[in-house]
């Protein structure tokens, strides 16, 4: 599965997940990823996704395709690659690259209980949407994931029956979900929710 996150001047615009096939990128409304800018060709690039690789190809010689700072006509995308189109950036992530099986040191009984209660819930990630680690994926693989630091607030994301829930372990008024203070609430996270933790925005999504 491939995730493409579009940024304009380091501000997140949209994120999309694709299983396979041909993904068209451009200004025209017929594209799968539409970027409304005159610096983008109506049909700028195409990404071919299959089981073994993900390849991006330039479609218009008058509009450059820049991958990780280099102008290219074709490139096999790797997890974390940055595609630059005009003033927009697209960060590519392969969710399979960062997902791994549960730790083998867990007791079989505990592991089976977790798998049974969570078997219908998709795996989830947080993607850093700003700062020096922009684009980084944080997999939510444990029953409880702790994020933040002392003095700036700490949250926990709990994976339990019904989905993924976020609450504060160490309170801080600057921690928000979709620009609203989290405070003492426990919220069920939904796709594309944005958490602000220690001034770092992170977008939640399930694969």
Short mmCIF file of the C-alpha atoms (twelve columns), coordinates in Angstrom:
data_MODEL
# 
_entry.id   MODEL 
# 
loop_
_atom_site.group_PDB 
_atom_site.id 
_atom_site.type_symbol 
_atom_site.label_atom_id 
_atom_site.label_alt_id 
_atom_site.label_comp_id 
_atom_site.label_asym_id 
_atom_site.label_seq_id 
_atom_site.Cartn_x 
_atom_site.Cartn_y 
_atom_site.Cartn_z 
_atom_site.pdbx_PDB_model_num 
ATOM 1   C CA . UNK A 1   0.000   0.000   0.000   1 
ATOM 2   C CA . UNK A 2   1.272   3.478   -0.878  1 
ATOM 3   C CA . UNK A 3   0.563   6.769   0.882   1 
ATOM 4   C CA . UNK A 4   1.079   10.145  -0.802  1 
ATOM 5   C CA . UNK A 5   1.020   13.280  1.380   1 
ATOM 6   C CA . UNK A 6   0.906   16.638  -0.408  1 
ATOM 7   C CA . UNK A 7   2.449   19.755  1.173   1 
ATOM 8   C CA . UNK A 8   2.508   23.385  0.080   1 
ATOM 9   C CA . UNK A 9   5.187   25.477  1.814   1 
ATOM 10  C CA . UNK A 10  5.402   22.787  4.541   1 
ATOM 11  C CA . UNK A 11  1.652   22.925  5.175   1 
ATOM 12  C CA . UNK A 12  -0.218  19.617  4.710   1 
ATOM 13  C CA . UNK A 13  -2.844  19.772  1.934   1 
ATOM 14  C CA . UNK A 14  -4.055  16.200  1.572   1 
ATOM 15  C CA . UNK A 15  -3.100  12.554  2.029   1 
ATOM 16  C CA . UNK A 16  -4.237  9.585   -0.046  1 
ATOM 17  C CA . UNK A 17  -3.773  5.827   0.185   1 
ATOM 18  C CA . UNK A 18  -3.599  3.528   -2.835  1 
ATOM 19  C CA . UNK A 19  -3.434  -0.261  -3.020  1 
ATOM 20  C CA . UNK A 20  -2.204  -0.728  -6.599  1 
ATOM 21  C CA . UNK A 21  -2.614  0.415   -10.209 1 
ATOM 22  C CA . UNK A 22  -1.683  3.640   -12.002 1 
ATOM 23  C CA . UNK A 23  -1.935  6.894   -10.029 1 
ATOM 24  C CA . UNK A 24  -2.028  10.074  -12.123 1 
ATOM 25  C CA . UNK A 25  -0.709  13.357  -10.712 1 
ATOM 26  C CA . UNK A 26  -1.446  16.750  -12.250 1 
ATOM 27  C CA . UNK A 27  -3.530  19.901  -12.419 1 
ATOM 28  C CA . UNK A 28  -6.415  18.433  -14.407 1 
ATOM 29  C CA . UNK A 29  -9.472  17.194  -12.490 1 
ATOM 30  C CA . UNK A 30  -9.170  13.738  -14.051 1 
ATOM 31  C CA . UNK A 31  -6.051  12.975  -11.990 1 
ATOM 32  C CA . UNK A 32  -6.015  10.846  -8.855  1 
ATOM 33  C CA . UNK A 33  -3.838  13.427  -7.078  1 
ATOM 34  C CA . UNK A 34  -4.917  16.923  -8.133  1 
ATOM 35  C CA . UNK A 35  -2.642  19.917  -7.478  1 
ATOM 36  C CA . UNK A 36  -4.246  23.207  -8.471  1 
ATOM 37  C CA . UNK A 37  -1.199  25.211  -9.584  1 
ATOM 38  C CA . UNK A 38  -0.011  26.611  -12.898 1 
ATOM 39  C CA . UNK A 39  3.436   25.222  -12.057 1 
ATOM 40  C CA . UNK A 40  1.932   21.733  -12.387 1 
ATOM 41  C CA . UNK A 41  1.196   20.210  -15.800 1 
ATOM 42  C CA . UNK A 42  -2.375  19.043  -16.513 1 
ATOM 43  C CA . UNK A 43  -0.832  15.543  -16.642 1 
ATOM 44  C CA . UNK A 44  2.443   15.873  -14.758 1 
ATOM 45  C CA . UNK A 45  3.436   12.380  -13.630 1 
ATOM 46  C CA . UNK A 46  2.165   8.848   -13.216 1 
ATOM 47  C CA . UNK A 47  2.950   6.312   -10.500 1 
ATOM 48  C CA . UNK A 48  2.710   2.614   -11.266 1 
ATOM 49  C CA . UNK A 49  2.110   0.566   -8.130  1 
ATOM 50  C CA . UNK A 50  2.414   -3.207  -8.077  1 
ATOM 51  C CA . UNK A 51  3.355   -5.865  -5.538  1 
ATOM 52  C CA . UNK A 52  7.116   -5.552  -5.967  1 
ATOM 53  C CA . UNK A 53  7.756   -1.855  -6.641  1 
ATOM 54  C CA . UNK A 54  6.388   1.651   -7.088  1 
ATOM 55  C CA . UNK A 55  7.683   3.632   -10.076 1 
ATOM 56  C CA . UNK A 56  7.017   7.301   -10.900 1 
ATOM 57  C CA . UNK A 57  7.358   8.604   -14.476 1 
ATOM 58  C CA . UNK A 58  7.453   12.135  -15.895 1 
ATOM 59  C CA . UNK A 59  4.644   12.750  -18.403 1 
ATOM 60  C CA . UNK A 60  5.446   16.268  -19.659 1 
ATOM 61  C CA . UNK A 61  8.990   17.295  -20.649 1 
ATOM 62  C CA . UNK A 62  8.170   20.987  -20.065 1 
ATOM 63  C CA . UNK A 63  7.377   20.380  -16.389 1 
ATOM 64  C CA . UNK A 64  10.270  18.906  -14.357 1 
ATOM 65  C CA . UNK A 65  9.943   15.976  -11.979 1 
ATOM 66  C CA . UNK A 66  12.297  16.325  -9.012  1 
ATOM 67  C CA . UNK A 67  12.875  13.417  -6.638  1 
ATOM 68  C CA . UNK A 68  14.922  14.036  -3.488  1 
ATOM 69  C CA . UNK A 69  16.387  17.173  -5.084  1 
ATOM 70  C CA . UNK A 70  17.353  15.538  -8.408  1 
ATOM 71  C CA . UNK A 71  15.571  16.099  -11.728 1 
ATOM 72  C CA . UNK A 72  14.597  12.687  -13.105 1 
ATOM 73  C CA . UNK A 73  12.363  11.246  -15.806 1 
ATOM 74  C CA . UNK A 74  11.715  7.998   -13.941 1 
ATOM 75  C CA . UNK A 75  12.401  6.705   -10.444 1 
ATOM 76  C CA . UNK A 76  11.647  3.660   -8.289  1 
ATOM 77  C CA . UNK A 77  10.159  5.191   -5.174  1 
ATOM 78  C CA . UNK A 78  11.431  4.229   -1.735  1 
ATOM 79  C CA . UNK A 79  9.850   4.853   1.637   1 
ATOM 80  C CA . UNK A 80  10.251  8.544   2.580   1 
ATOM 81  C CA . UNK A 81  11.104  9.833   -0.914  1 
ATOM 82  C CA . UNK A 82  10.154  13.467  -1.603  1 
ATOM 83  C CA . UNK A 83  8.624   14.414  -4.972  1 
ATOM 84  C CA . UNK A 84  8.853   18.131  -5.779  1 
ATOM 85  C CA . UNK A 85  6.394   19.621  -8.282  1 
ATOM 86  C CA . UNK A 86  6.633   23.409  -8.472  1 
ATOM 87  C CA . UNK A 87  6.195   24.718  -4.927  1 
ATOM 88  C CA . UNK A 88  4.425   21.546  -3.834  1 
ATOM 89  C CA . UNK A 89  6.040   18.511  -2.257  1 
ATOM 90  C CA . UNK A 90  4.666   14.990  -2.138  1 
ATOM 91  C CA . UNK A 91  6.063   12.551  0.408   1 
ATOM 92  C CA . UNK A 92  5.769   8.891   -0.496  1 
ATOM 93  C CA . UNK A 93  5.432   6.212   2.156   1 
ATOM 94  C CA . UNK A 94  5.056   2.479   1.774   1 
ATOM 95  C CA . UNK A 95  3.116   1.378   4.835   1 
ATOM 96  C CA . UNK A 96  4.349   -2.207  4.395   1 
ATOM 97  C CA . UNK A 97  7.932   -0.997  4.879   1 
ATOM 98  C CA . UNK A 98  7.351   0.074   8.455   1 
ATOM 99  C CA . UNK A 99  4.866   -2.533  9.654   1 
ATOM 100 C CA . UNK A 100 6.293   -5.605  11.361  1 
ATOM 101 C CA . UNK A 101 4.818   -8.623  13.149  1 
ATOM 102 C CA . UNK A 102 4.223   -8.531  16.922  1 
ATOM 103 C CA . UNK A 103 7.214   -9.077  19.205  1 
ATOM 104 C CA . UNK A 104 7.963   -12.811 19.627  1 
ATOM 105 C CA . UNK A 105 8.805   -12.434 23.320  1 
ATOM 106 C CA . UNK A 106 5.152   -12.025 24.317  1 
ATOM 107 C CA . UNK A 107 3.459   -14.977 25.922  1 
ATOM 108 C CA . UNK A 108 1.197   -16.896 23.560  1 
ATOM 109 C CA . UNK A 109 -1.845  -16.377 25.757  1 
ATOM 110 C CA . UNK A 110 -1.458  -12.578 25.871  1 
ATOM 111 C CA . UNK A 111 -0.676  -12.423 22.163  1 
ATOM 112 C CA . UNK A 112 -3.734  -14.490 21.241  1 
ATOM 113 C CA . UNK A 113 -5.950  -12.289 23.412  1 
ATOM 114 C CA . UNK A 114 -4.672  -9.132  21.664  1 
ATOM 115 C CA . UNK A 115 -5.095  -10.629 18.209  1 
ATOM 116 C CA . UNK A 116 -8.610  -11.806 19.018  1 
ATOM 117 C CA . UNK A 117 -9.800  -8.454  20.368  1 
ATOM 118 C CA . UNK A 118 -8.150  -6.357  17.626  1 
ATOM 119 C CA . UNK A 119 -8.380  -8.622  14.579  1 
ATOM 120 C CA . UNK A 120 -11.012 -6.486  12.855  1 
ATOM 121 C CA . UNK A 121 -9.189  -3.175  13.425  1 
ATOM 122 C CA . UNK A 122 -6.799  -2.030  10.650  1 
ATOM 123 C CA . UNK A 123 -3.210  -1.221  11.570  1 
ATOM 124 C CA . UNK A 124 -2.553  2.487   12.086  1 
ATOM 125 C CA . UNK A 125 0.223   5.057   11.829  1 
ATOM 126 C CA . UNK A 126 0.957   8.649   12.727  1 
ATOM 127 C CA . UNK A 127 2.797   10.729  10.114  1 
ATOM 128 C CA . UNK A 128 4.836   13.738  11.162  1 
ATOM 129 C CA . UNK A 129 3.510   16.735  9.195   1 
ATOM 130 C CA . UNK A 130 6.030   19.417  10.186  1 
ATOM 131 C CA . UNK A 131 9.494   20.087  11.600  1 
ATOM 132 C CA . UNK A 132 12.794  18.370  10.847  1 
ATOM 133 C CA . UNK A 133 11.237  14.891  10.828  1 
ATOM 134 C CA . UNK A 134 8.473   15.778  8.356   1 
ATOM 135 C CA . UNK A 135 7.134   12.732  6.536   1 
ATOM 136 C CA . UNK A 136 8.304   10.231  9.160   1 
ATOM 137 C CA . UNK A 137 5.863   7.416   9.940   1 
ATOM 138 C CA . UNK A 138 5.261   6.231   13.504  1 
ATOM 139 C CA . UNK A 139 3.531   2.822   13.538  1 
ATOM 140 C CA . UNK A 140 0.897   2.239   16.234  1 
ATOM 141 C CA . UNK A 141 1.627   -1.441  16.833  1 
ATOM 142 C CA . UNK A 142 1.386   -1.751  20.605  1 
ATOM 143 C CA . UNK A 143 -1.748  -1.901  22.724  1 
ATOM 144 C CA . UNK A 144 -0.591  1.400   24.226  1 
ATOM 145 C CA . UNK A 145 1.723   3.906   22.504  1 
ATOM 146 C CA . UNK A 146 3.177   6.844   24.429  1 
ATOM 147 C CA . UNK A 147 4.135   10.099  22.657  1 
ATOM 148 C CA . UNK A 148 5.461   13.468  23.827  1 
ATOM 149 C CA . UNK A 149 7.861   14.520  26.561  1 
ATOM 150 C CA . UNK A 150 7.724   15.682  30.139  1 
ATOM 151 C CA . UNK A 151 7.181   19.419  30.356  1 
ATOM 152 C CA . UNK A 152 5.458   19.629  26.974  1 
ATOM 153 C CA . UNK A 153 2.721   17.081  27.559  1 
ATOM 154 C CA . UNK A 154 2.466   13.323  27.035  1 
ATOM 155 C CA . UNK A 155 -0.339  11.458  25.307  1 
ATOM 156 C CA . UNK A 156 -1.152  7.798   24.970  1 
ATOM 157 C CA . UNK A 157 -2.799  6.167   21.969  1 
ATOM 158 C CA . UNK A 158 -4.629  3.022   23.062  1 
ATOM 159 C CA . UNK A 159 -5.428  0.238   20.606  1 
ATOM 160 C CA . UNK A 160 -8.488  -1.566  21.847  1 
ATOM 161 C CA . UNK A 161 -11.793 -2.979  20.687  1 
ATOM 162 C CA . UNK A 162 -13.554 -0.308  18.653  1 
ATOM 163 C CA . UNK A 163 -10.472 1.478   17.353  1 
ATOM 164 C CA . UNK A 164 -7.670  3.771   18.475  1 
ATOM 165 C CA . UNK A 165 -8.235  6.189   21.365  1 
ATOM 166 C CA . UNK A 166 -6.115  9.149   22.427  1 
ATOM 167 C CA . UNK A 167 -5.916  10.712  25.889  1 
ATOM 168 C CA . UNK A 168 -3.404  12.726  27.933  1 
ATOM 169 C CA . UNK A 169 -1.052  11.110  30.395  1 
ATOM 170 C CA . UNK A 170 0.624   14.414  31.330  1 
ATOM 171 C CA . UNK A 171 -1.642  17.402  30.734  1 
ATOM 172 C CA . UNK A 172 -0.643  20.334  28.547  1 
ATOM 173 C CA . UNK A 173 -3.075  22.867  27.083  1 
ATOM 174 C CA . UNK A 174 -1.051  23.032  23.850  1 
ATOM 175 C CA . UNK A 175 -1.924  19.449  22.917  1 
ATOM 176 C CA . UNK A 176 -4.784  19.503  20.399  1 
ATOM 177 C CA . UNK A 177 -6.725  17.207  18.087  1 
ATOM 178 C CA . UNK A 178 -7.942  18.956  14.925  1 
ATOM 179 C CA . UNK A 179 -7.096  22.333  16.536  1 
ATOM 180 C CA . UNK A 180 -9.302  21.635  19.579  1 
ATOM 181 C CA . UNK A 181 -7.701  21.126  23.037  1 
ATOM 182 C CA . UNK A 182 -7.610  17.471  24.069  1 
ATOM 183 C CA . UNK A 183 -7.821  18.417  27.782  1 
ATOM 184 C CA . UNK A 184 -9.213  15.552  29.893  1 
ATOM 185 C CA . UNK A 185 -11.112 13.898  27.041  1 
ATOM 186 C CA . UNK A 186 -10.572 10.462  25.528  1 
ATOM 187 C CA . UNK A 187 -11.212 10.621  21.791  1 
ATOM 188 C CA . UNK A 188 -11.712 7.933   19.164  1 
ATOM 189 C CA . UNK A 189 -9.279  8.756   16.360  1 
ATOM 190 C CA . UNK A 190 -10.474 8.888   12.755  1 
ATOM 191 C CA . UNK A 191 -8.561  8.871   9.485   1 
ATOM 192 C CA . UNK A 192 -6.755  12.185  8.818   1 
ATOM 193 C CA . UNK A 193 -7.187  13.523  12.375  1 
ATOM 194 C CA . UNK A 194 -4.273  15.855  13.174  1 
ATOM 195 C CA . UNK A 195 -2.683  15.775  16.626  1 
ATOM 196 C CA . UNK A 196 -0.416  18.596  17.817  1 
ATOM 197 C CA . UNK A 197 2.126   17.322  20.335  1 
ATOM 198 C CA . UNK A 198 5.056   19.466  21.517  1 
ATOM 199 C CA . UNK A 199 4.346   21.822  18.564  1 
ATOM 200 C CA . UNK A 200 4.724   18.912  16.114  1 
ATOM 201 C CA . UNK A 201 1.651   18.113  13.960  1 
ATOM 202 C CA . UNK A 202 0.987   14.420  13.320  1 
ATOM 203 C CA . UNK A 203 -1.700  12.978  11.068  1 
ATOM 204 C CA . UNK A 204 -3.422  9.723   12.063  1 
ATOM 205 C CA . UNK A 205 -4.397  7.190   9.413   1 
ATOM 206 C CA . UNK A 206 -5.350  3.518   9.248   1 
ATOM 207 C CA . UNK A 207 -4.029  1.269   6.473   1 
# 
